[in-house]
Coordinates of C-alpha atoms and ligand atoms in Angstrom, one line a residue:
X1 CA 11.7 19.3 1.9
X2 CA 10.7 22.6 4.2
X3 CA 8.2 24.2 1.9
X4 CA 6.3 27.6 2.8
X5 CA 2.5 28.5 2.4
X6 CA 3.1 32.0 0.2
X7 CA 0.3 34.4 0.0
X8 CA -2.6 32.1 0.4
X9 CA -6.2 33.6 -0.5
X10 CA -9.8 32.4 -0.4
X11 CA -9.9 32.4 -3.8
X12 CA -6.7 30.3 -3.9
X13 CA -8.7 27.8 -1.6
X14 CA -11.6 27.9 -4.1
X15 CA -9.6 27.1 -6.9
X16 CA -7.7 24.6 -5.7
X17 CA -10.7 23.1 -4.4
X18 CA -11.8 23.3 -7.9
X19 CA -9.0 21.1 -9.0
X20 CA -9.6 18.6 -6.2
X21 CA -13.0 17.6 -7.3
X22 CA -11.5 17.3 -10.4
X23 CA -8.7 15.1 -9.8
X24 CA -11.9 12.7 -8.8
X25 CA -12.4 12.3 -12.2
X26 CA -9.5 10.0 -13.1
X27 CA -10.7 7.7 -10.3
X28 CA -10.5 4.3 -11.5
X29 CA -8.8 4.9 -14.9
X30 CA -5.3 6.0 -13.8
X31 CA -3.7 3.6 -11.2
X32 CA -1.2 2.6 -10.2
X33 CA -0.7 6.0 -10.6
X34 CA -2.3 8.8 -8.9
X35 CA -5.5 11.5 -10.6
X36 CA -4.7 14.7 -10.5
X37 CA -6.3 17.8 -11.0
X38 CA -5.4 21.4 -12.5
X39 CA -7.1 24.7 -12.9
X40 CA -5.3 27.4 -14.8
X41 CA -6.5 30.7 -13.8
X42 CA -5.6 34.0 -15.5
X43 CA -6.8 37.5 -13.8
X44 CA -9.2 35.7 -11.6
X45 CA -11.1 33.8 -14.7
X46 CA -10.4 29.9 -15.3
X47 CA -8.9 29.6 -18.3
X48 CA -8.1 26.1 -18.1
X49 CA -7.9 22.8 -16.5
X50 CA -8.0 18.9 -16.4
X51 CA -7.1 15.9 -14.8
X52 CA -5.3 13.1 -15.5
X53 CA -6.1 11.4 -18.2
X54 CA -6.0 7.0 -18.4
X55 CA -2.5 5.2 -17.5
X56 CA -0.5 6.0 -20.1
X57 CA -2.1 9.1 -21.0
X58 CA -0.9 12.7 -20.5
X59 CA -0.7 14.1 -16.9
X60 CA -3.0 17.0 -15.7
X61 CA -1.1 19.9 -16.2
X62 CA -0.9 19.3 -20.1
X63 CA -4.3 18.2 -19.9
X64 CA -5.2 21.9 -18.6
X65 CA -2.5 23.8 -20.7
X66 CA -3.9 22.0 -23.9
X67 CA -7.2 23.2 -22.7
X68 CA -6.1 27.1 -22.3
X69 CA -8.3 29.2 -24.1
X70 CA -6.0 32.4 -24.0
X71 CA -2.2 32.0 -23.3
X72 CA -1.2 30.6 -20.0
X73 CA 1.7 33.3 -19.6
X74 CA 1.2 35.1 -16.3
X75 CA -1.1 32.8 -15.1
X76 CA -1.3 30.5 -11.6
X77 CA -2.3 26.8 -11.8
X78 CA -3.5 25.2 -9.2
X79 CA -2.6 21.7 -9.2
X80 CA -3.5 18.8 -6.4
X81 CA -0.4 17.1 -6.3
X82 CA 3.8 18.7 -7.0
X83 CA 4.4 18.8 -10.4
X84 CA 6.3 15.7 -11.7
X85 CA 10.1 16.2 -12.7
X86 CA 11.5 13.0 -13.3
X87 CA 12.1 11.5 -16.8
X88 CA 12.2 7.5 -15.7
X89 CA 8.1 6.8 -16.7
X90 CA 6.0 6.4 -19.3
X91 CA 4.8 10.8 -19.9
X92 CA 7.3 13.3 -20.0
X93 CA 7.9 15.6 -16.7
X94 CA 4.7 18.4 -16.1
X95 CA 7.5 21.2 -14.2
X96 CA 9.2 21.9 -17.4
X97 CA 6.0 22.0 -19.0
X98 CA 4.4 24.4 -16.8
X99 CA 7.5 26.7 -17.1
X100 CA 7.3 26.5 -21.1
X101 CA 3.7 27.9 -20.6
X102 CA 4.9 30.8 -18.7
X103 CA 3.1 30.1 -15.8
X104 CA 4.1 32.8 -12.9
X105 CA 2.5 31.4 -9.5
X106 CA 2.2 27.5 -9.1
X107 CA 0.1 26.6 -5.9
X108 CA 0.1 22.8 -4.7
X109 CA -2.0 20.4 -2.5
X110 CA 0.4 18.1 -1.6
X111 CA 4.4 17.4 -2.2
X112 CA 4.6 14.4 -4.4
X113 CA 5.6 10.7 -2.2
X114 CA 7.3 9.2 -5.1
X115 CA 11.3 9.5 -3.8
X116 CA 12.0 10.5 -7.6
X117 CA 9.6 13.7 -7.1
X118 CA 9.1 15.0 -3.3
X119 CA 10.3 18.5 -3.5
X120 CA 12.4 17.8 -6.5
X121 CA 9.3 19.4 -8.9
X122 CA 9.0 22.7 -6.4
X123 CA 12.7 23.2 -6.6
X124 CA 12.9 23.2 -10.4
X125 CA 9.9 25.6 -10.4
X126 CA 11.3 27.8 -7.8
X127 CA 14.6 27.7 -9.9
X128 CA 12.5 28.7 -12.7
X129 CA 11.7 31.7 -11.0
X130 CA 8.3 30.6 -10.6
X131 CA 6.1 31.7 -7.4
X132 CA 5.0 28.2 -5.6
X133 CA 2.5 28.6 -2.7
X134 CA 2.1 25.2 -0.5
X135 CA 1.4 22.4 0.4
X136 CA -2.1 23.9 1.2
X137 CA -5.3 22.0 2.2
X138 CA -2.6 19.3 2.6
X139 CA -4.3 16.5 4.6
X140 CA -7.5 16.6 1.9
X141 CA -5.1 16.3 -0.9
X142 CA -3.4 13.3 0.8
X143 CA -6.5 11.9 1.3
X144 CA -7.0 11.9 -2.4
X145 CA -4.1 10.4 -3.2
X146 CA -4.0 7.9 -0.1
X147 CA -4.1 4.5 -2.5
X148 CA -1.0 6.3 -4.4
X149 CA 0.8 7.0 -1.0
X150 CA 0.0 3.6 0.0
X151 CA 1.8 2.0 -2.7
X152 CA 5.0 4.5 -2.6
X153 CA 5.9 4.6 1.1
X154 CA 4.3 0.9 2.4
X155 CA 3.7 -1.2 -0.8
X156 CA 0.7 -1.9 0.3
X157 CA -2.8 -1.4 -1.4
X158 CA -5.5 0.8 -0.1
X159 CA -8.7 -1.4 1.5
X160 CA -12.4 -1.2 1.3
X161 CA -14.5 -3.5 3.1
X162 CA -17.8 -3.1 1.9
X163 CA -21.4 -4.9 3.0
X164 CA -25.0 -4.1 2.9
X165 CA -26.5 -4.7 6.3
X166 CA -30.6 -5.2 6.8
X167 CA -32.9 -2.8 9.4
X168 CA -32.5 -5.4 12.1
X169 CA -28.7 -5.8 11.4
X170 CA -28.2 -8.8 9.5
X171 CA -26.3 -9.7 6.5
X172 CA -27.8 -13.1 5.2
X173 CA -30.7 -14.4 4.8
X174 CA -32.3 -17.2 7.6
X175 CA -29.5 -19.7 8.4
X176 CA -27.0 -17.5 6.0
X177 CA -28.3 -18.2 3.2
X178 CA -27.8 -15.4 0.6
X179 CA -29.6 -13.0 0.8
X180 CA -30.6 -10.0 -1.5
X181 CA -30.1 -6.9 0.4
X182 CA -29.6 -3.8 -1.1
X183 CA -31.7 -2.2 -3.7
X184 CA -30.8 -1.8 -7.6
X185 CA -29.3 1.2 -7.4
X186 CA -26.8 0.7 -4.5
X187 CA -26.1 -2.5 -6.2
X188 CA -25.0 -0.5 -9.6
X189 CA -22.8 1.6 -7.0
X190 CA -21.0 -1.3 -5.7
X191 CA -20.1 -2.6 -9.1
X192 CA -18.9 1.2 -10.1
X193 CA -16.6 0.6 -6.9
X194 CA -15.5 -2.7 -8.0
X195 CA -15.0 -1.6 -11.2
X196 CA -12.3 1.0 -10.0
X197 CA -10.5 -1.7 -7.9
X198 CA -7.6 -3.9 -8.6
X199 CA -8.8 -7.1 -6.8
X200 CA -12.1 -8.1 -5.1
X201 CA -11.3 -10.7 -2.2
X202 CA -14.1 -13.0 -0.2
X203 CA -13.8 -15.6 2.6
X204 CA -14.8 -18.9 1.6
X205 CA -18.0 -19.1 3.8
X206 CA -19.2 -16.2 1.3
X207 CA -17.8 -18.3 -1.6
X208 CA -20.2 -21.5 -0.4
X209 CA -23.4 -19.2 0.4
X210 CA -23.6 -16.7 -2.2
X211 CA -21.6 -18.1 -5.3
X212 CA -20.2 -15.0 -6.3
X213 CA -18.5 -14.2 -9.7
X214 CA -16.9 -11.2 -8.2
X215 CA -16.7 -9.0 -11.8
X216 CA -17.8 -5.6 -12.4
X217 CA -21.4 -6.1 -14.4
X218 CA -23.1 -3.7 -16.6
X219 CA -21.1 -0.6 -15.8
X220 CA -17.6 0.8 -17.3
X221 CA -14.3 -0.7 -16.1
X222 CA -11.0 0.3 -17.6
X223 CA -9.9 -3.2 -16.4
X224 CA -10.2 -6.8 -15.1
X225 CA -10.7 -7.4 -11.2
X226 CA -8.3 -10.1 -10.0
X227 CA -10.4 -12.3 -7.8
X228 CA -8.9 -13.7 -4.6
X229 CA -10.7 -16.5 -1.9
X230 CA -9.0 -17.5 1.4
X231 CA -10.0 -20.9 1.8
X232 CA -7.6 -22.3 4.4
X233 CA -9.0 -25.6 3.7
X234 CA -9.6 -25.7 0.2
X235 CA -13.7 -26.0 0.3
X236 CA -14.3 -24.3 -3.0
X237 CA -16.0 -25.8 -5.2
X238 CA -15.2 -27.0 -8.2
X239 CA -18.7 -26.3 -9.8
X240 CA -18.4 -23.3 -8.6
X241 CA -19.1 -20.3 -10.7
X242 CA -15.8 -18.5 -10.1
X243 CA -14.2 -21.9 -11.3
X244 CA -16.3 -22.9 -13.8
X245 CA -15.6 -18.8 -15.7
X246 CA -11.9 -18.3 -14.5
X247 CA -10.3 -16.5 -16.8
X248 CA -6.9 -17.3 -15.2
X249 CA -7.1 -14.1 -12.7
X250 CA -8.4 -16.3 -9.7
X251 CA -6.4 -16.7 -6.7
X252 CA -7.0 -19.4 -3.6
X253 CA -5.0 -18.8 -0.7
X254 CA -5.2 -21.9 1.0
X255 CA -3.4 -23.5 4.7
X256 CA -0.1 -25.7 4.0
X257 CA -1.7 -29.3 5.4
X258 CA -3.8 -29.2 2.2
X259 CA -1.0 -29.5 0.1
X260 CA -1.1 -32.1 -2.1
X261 CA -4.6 -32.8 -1.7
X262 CA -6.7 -33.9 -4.5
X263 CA -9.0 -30.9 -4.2
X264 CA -5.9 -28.8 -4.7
X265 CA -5.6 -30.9 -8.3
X266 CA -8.8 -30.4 -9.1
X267 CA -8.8 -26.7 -8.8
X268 CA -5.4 -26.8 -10.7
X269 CA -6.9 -28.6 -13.3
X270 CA -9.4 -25.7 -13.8
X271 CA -6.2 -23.2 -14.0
X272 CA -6.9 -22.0 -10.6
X273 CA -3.9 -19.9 -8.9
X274 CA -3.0 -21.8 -6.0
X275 CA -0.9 -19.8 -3.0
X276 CA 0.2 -21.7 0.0
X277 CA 0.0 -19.1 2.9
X278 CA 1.0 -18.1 6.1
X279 CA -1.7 -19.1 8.7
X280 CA -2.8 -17.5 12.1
X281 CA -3.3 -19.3 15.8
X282 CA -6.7 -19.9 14.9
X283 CA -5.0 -21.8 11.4
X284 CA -6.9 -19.0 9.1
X285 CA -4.8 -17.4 6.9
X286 CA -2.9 -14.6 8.6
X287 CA -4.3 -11.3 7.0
X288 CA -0.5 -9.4 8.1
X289 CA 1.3 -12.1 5.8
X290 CA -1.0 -12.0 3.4
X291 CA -0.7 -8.6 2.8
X292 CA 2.9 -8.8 2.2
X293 CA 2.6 -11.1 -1.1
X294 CA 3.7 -10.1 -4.4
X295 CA 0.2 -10.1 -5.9
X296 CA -1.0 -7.6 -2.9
X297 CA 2.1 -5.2 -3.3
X298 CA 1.0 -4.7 -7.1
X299 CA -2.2 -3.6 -6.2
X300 CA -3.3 0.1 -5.3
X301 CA -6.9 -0.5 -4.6
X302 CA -8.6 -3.7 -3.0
X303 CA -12.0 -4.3 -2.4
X304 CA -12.8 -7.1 0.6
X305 CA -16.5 -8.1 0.7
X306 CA -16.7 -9.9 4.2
X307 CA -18.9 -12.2 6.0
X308 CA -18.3 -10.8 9.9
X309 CA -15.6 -13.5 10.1
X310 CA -13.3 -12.1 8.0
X311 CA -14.1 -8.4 8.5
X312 CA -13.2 -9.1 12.2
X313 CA -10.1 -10.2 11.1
X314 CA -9.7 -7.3 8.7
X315 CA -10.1 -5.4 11.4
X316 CA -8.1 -7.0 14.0
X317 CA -4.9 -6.7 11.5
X318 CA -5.6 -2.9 10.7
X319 CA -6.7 -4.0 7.6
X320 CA -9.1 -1.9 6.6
X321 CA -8.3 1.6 5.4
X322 CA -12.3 2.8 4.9
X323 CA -15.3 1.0 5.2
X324 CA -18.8 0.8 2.9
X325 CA -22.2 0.3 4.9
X326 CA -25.2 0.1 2.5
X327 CA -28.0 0.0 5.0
X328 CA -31.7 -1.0 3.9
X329 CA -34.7 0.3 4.9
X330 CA -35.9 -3.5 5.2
X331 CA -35.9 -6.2 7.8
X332 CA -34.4 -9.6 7.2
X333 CA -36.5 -10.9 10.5
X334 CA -35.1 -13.9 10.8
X335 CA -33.2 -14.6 14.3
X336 CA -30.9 -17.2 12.5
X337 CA -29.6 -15.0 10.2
X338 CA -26.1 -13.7 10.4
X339 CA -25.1 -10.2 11.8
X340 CA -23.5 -7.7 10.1
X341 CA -19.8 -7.3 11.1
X342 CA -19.5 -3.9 13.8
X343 CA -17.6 -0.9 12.7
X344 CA -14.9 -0.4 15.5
X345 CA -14.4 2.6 17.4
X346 CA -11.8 4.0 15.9
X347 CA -13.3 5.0 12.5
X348 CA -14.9 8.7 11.5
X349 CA -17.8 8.7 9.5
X350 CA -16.6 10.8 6.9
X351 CA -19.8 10.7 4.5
X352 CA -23.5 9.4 4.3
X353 CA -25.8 9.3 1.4
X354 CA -29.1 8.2 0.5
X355 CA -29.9 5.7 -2.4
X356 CA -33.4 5.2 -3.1
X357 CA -34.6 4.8 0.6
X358 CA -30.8 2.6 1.4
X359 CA -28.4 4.4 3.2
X360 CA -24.2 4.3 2.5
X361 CA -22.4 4.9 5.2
X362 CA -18.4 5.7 4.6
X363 CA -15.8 5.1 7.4
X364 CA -12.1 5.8 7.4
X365 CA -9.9 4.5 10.0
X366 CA -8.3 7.3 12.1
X367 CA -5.3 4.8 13.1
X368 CA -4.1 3.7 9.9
X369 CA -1.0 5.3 8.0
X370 CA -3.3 6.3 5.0
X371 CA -5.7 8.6 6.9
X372 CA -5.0 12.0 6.3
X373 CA -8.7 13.6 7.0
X374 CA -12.4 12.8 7.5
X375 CA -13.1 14.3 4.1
X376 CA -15.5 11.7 1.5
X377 CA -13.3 9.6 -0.6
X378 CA -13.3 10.3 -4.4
X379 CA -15.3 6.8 -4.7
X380 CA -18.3 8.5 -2.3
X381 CA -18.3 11.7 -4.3
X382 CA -18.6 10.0 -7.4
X383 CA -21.0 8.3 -6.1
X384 CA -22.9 11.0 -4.4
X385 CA -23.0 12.7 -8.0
X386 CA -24.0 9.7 -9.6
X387 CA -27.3 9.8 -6.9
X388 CA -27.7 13.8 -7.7
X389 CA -28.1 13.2 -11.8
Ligands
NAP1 N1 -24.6 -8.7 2.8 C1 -23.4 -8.6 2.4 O1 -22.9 -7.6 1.9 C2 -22.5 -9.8 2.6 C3 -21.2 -9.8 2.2 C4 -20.4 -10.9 2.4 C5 -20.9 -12.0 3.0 N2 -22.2 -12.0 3.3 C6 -22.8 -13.2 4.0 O2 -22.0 -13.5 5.1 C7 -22.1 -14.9 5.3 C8 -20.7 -15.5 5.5 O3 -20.0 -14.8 6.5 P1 -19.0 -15.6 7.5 O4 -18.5 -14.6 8.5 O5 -19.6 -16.9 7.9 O6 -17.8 -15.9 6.5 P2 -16.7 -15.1 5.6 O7 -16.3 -14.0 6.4 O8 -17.3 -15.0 4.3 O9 -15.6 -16.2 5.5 C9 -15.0 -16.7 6.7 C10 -14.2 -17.9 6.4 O10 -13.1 -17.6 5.5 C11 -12.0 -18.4 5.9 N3 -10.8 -17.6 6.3 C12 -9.6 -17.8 5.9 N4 -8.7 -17.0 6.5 C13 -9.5 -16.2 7.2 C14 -9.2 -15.1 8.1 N5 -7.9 -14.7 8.3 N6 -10.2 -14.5 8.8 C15 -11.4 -14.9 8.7 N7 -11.8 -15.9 7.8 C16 -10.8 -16.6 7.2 C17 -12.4 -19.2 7.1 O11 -12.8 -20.5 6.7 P3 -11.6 -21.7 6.6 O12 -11.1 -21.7 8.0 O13 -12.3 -22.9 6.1 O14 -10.6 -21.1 5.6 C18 -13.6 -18.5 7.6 O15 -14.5 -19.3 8.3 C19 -22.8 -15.5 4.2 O16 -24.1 -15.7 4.6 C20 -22.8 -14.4 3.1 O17 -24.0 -14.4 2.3 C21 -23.0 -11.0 3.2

């Protein structure tokens, strides 16, 4: 759809920036579908605004409109993402809603991917006789909504790899062995980010060192990770801890020649999901394939905790959408211990932030088809404002 920029002001960008940081606030509680935010603004005064609210719940623009304190009649809203105008989902459409209200002047971040939507929303407020400025700040709003746009256009979820790296560069202990490396309050981060993610996925070595649950602790989570190992050839154990507390949500992609294999009985026995998969030259399972499986096209957000093995491969395939350093102020000293994986090249830092004397570090990758701009992802702001309270 060719849509114009109309009568863009500062104070547009100010309130629409408004509605950005508050699209943040669904992070986590909304997917699959996307947060939005809304700021209704009457004679330059906010008069109301939200964001959406949990899956199922009502859409940002009723959110706001609910939260009007004088009529909305004249009034612009400034919303992050084109009002929705298709009836096949769970809420009913925000356009109509918006032109109920009375709302004159309608100014938008970004046209909506969903086929149903894209341009469909503008044109029924347009029809409406309703003033719609936009797409402006479109490449932040994208941004914002990358995980969404991810699972419209590729059915494909948006990945994090995330890892806390030493002062000398190391992520284990002497000889690998596990080793604590961030400090409490990074470590509380990473579980808010795991939290807010479908699926949380480790290489086996990580799997044999570290004996990982992989679930969100002590924080808030609308939701239950799925947990997913590649173990080409089946080397988890079966005392594991992921295997001894499955809850039925734990996936082993393994190499075909173990089919069969007691060990793969074993780990059925314990109601382990078992997924023969595609391997690489190197007989590692291929990361391109992998991608391409039912359980990965249902996700919108995946977190992969790597050793440097798998993050090379990660990034090798373009896997890797953005990227989590946490970076202590402390040595691991030990020459035997592994090194952290390298950020390649072709990554913008888009953010840095301090935790208690650790440092996070956020990449995006410039080359993949979710980047849209350098800007912090909602996860970093959240949890820059978790650092500032
Ligand atoms: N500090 C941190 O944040 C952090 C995070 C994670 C890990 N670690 C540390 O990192 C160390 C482990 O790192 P690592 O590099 O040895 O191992 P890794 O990345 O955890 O796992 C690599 C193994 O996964 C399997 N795998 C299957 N498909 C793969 C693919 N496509 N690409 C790569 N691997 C694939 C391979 O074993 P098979 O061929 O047998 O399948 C491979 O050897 C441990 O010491 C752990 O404590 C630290």
């Amino acid at each position: 759809m060719a849509s114009t920029i109309l009568r863009m002001t500062e104070r547009d960008e100010q309130f629409l920036r408004r509605a950005m940081r508050l699209s943040m606030n669904g992070r986590g509680t909304t997917e699959p579908n996307p947060s939005v935010g809304c700021v209704i603004v009457k004679d330059d005064r906010i008069i109301g605004e939200g964001y959406t609210q949990p899956f199922g719940g009502p859409h940002a623009e009723p959110t706001a409109l609910a939260s009007c304190t004088e009529s909305p009649r004249g009034a612009t809203a400034y919303v992050t993402l084109e009002p929705c105008c298709h009836t096949n989902k769970k809420t009913p459409p925000c356009a109509p809603r918006l032109i109920e209200a009375g709302i004159a002047r309608v100014v938008i971040g970004c046209l909506d991917p969903n086929e149903d939507v894209d341009g469909k929303g503008v044109a029924m407020l347009r029809a409406a006789g309703i003033e719609v400025a936009g797409p402006a700040l479109e490449a932040e709003a994208k941004q914002l909504i990358a995980p969404f746009i991810g699972r419209m256009k590729f059915h494909r979820p948006y990945i994090t790899l995330k890892w806390a790296q030493s002062a000398d560069g190391k992520i284990s202990g002497a000889g690998g062995a596990r080793a604590q490396i961030s400090n409490a309050a990074s470590s509380r981060l990473v579980h808010k980010l795991r939290a807010r993610s479908d699926a949380i996925l480790v290489g086996i070595n990580t799997l044999l060192a570290d004996d990982p649950l992989l679930t969100a602790r002590n924080v808030e989570a609308s939701r239950l990770q799925t947990r997913v190992i590649l173990d080409s050839h089946l080397r988890t154990p079966v005392t594991s801890k992921i295997v001894q507390n499955n809850d039925g949500d734990v996936h082993i992609f393994f190499a075909a020649s173990e089919y069969g294999s007691e060990k793969m009985r074993s780990l059925m026995a314990k109601g382990i999901n078992l997924h023969v998969a595609d391997t690489d030259d190197a007989g590692r399972i291929s990361i391109p394939m992998l991608l391409n499986r039912d359980l990965f096209t249902d996700f919108t957000h995946l977190l992969v905790e790597p050793g440097p093995t798998l993050a090379k491969s990660f990034f090798d395939a373009g896997g890797a959408d953005r990227v989590w350093v946490i970076e202590s102020p402390n040595k691991i000293g030990a020459h035997d211990a592994i090194d952290a994986p390298r950020v390649p090249n072709r990554y913008v830092k888009s953010a840095e932030l301090k935790i208690d004397g650790d440092v996070l570090s956020e990449y995006l990758d410039t080359e993949s088809d979710l980047f849209f701009a350098g800007a912090p992802s909602a996860d970093f702001v959240l949890a820059r404002d978790m650092q500032s309270v």
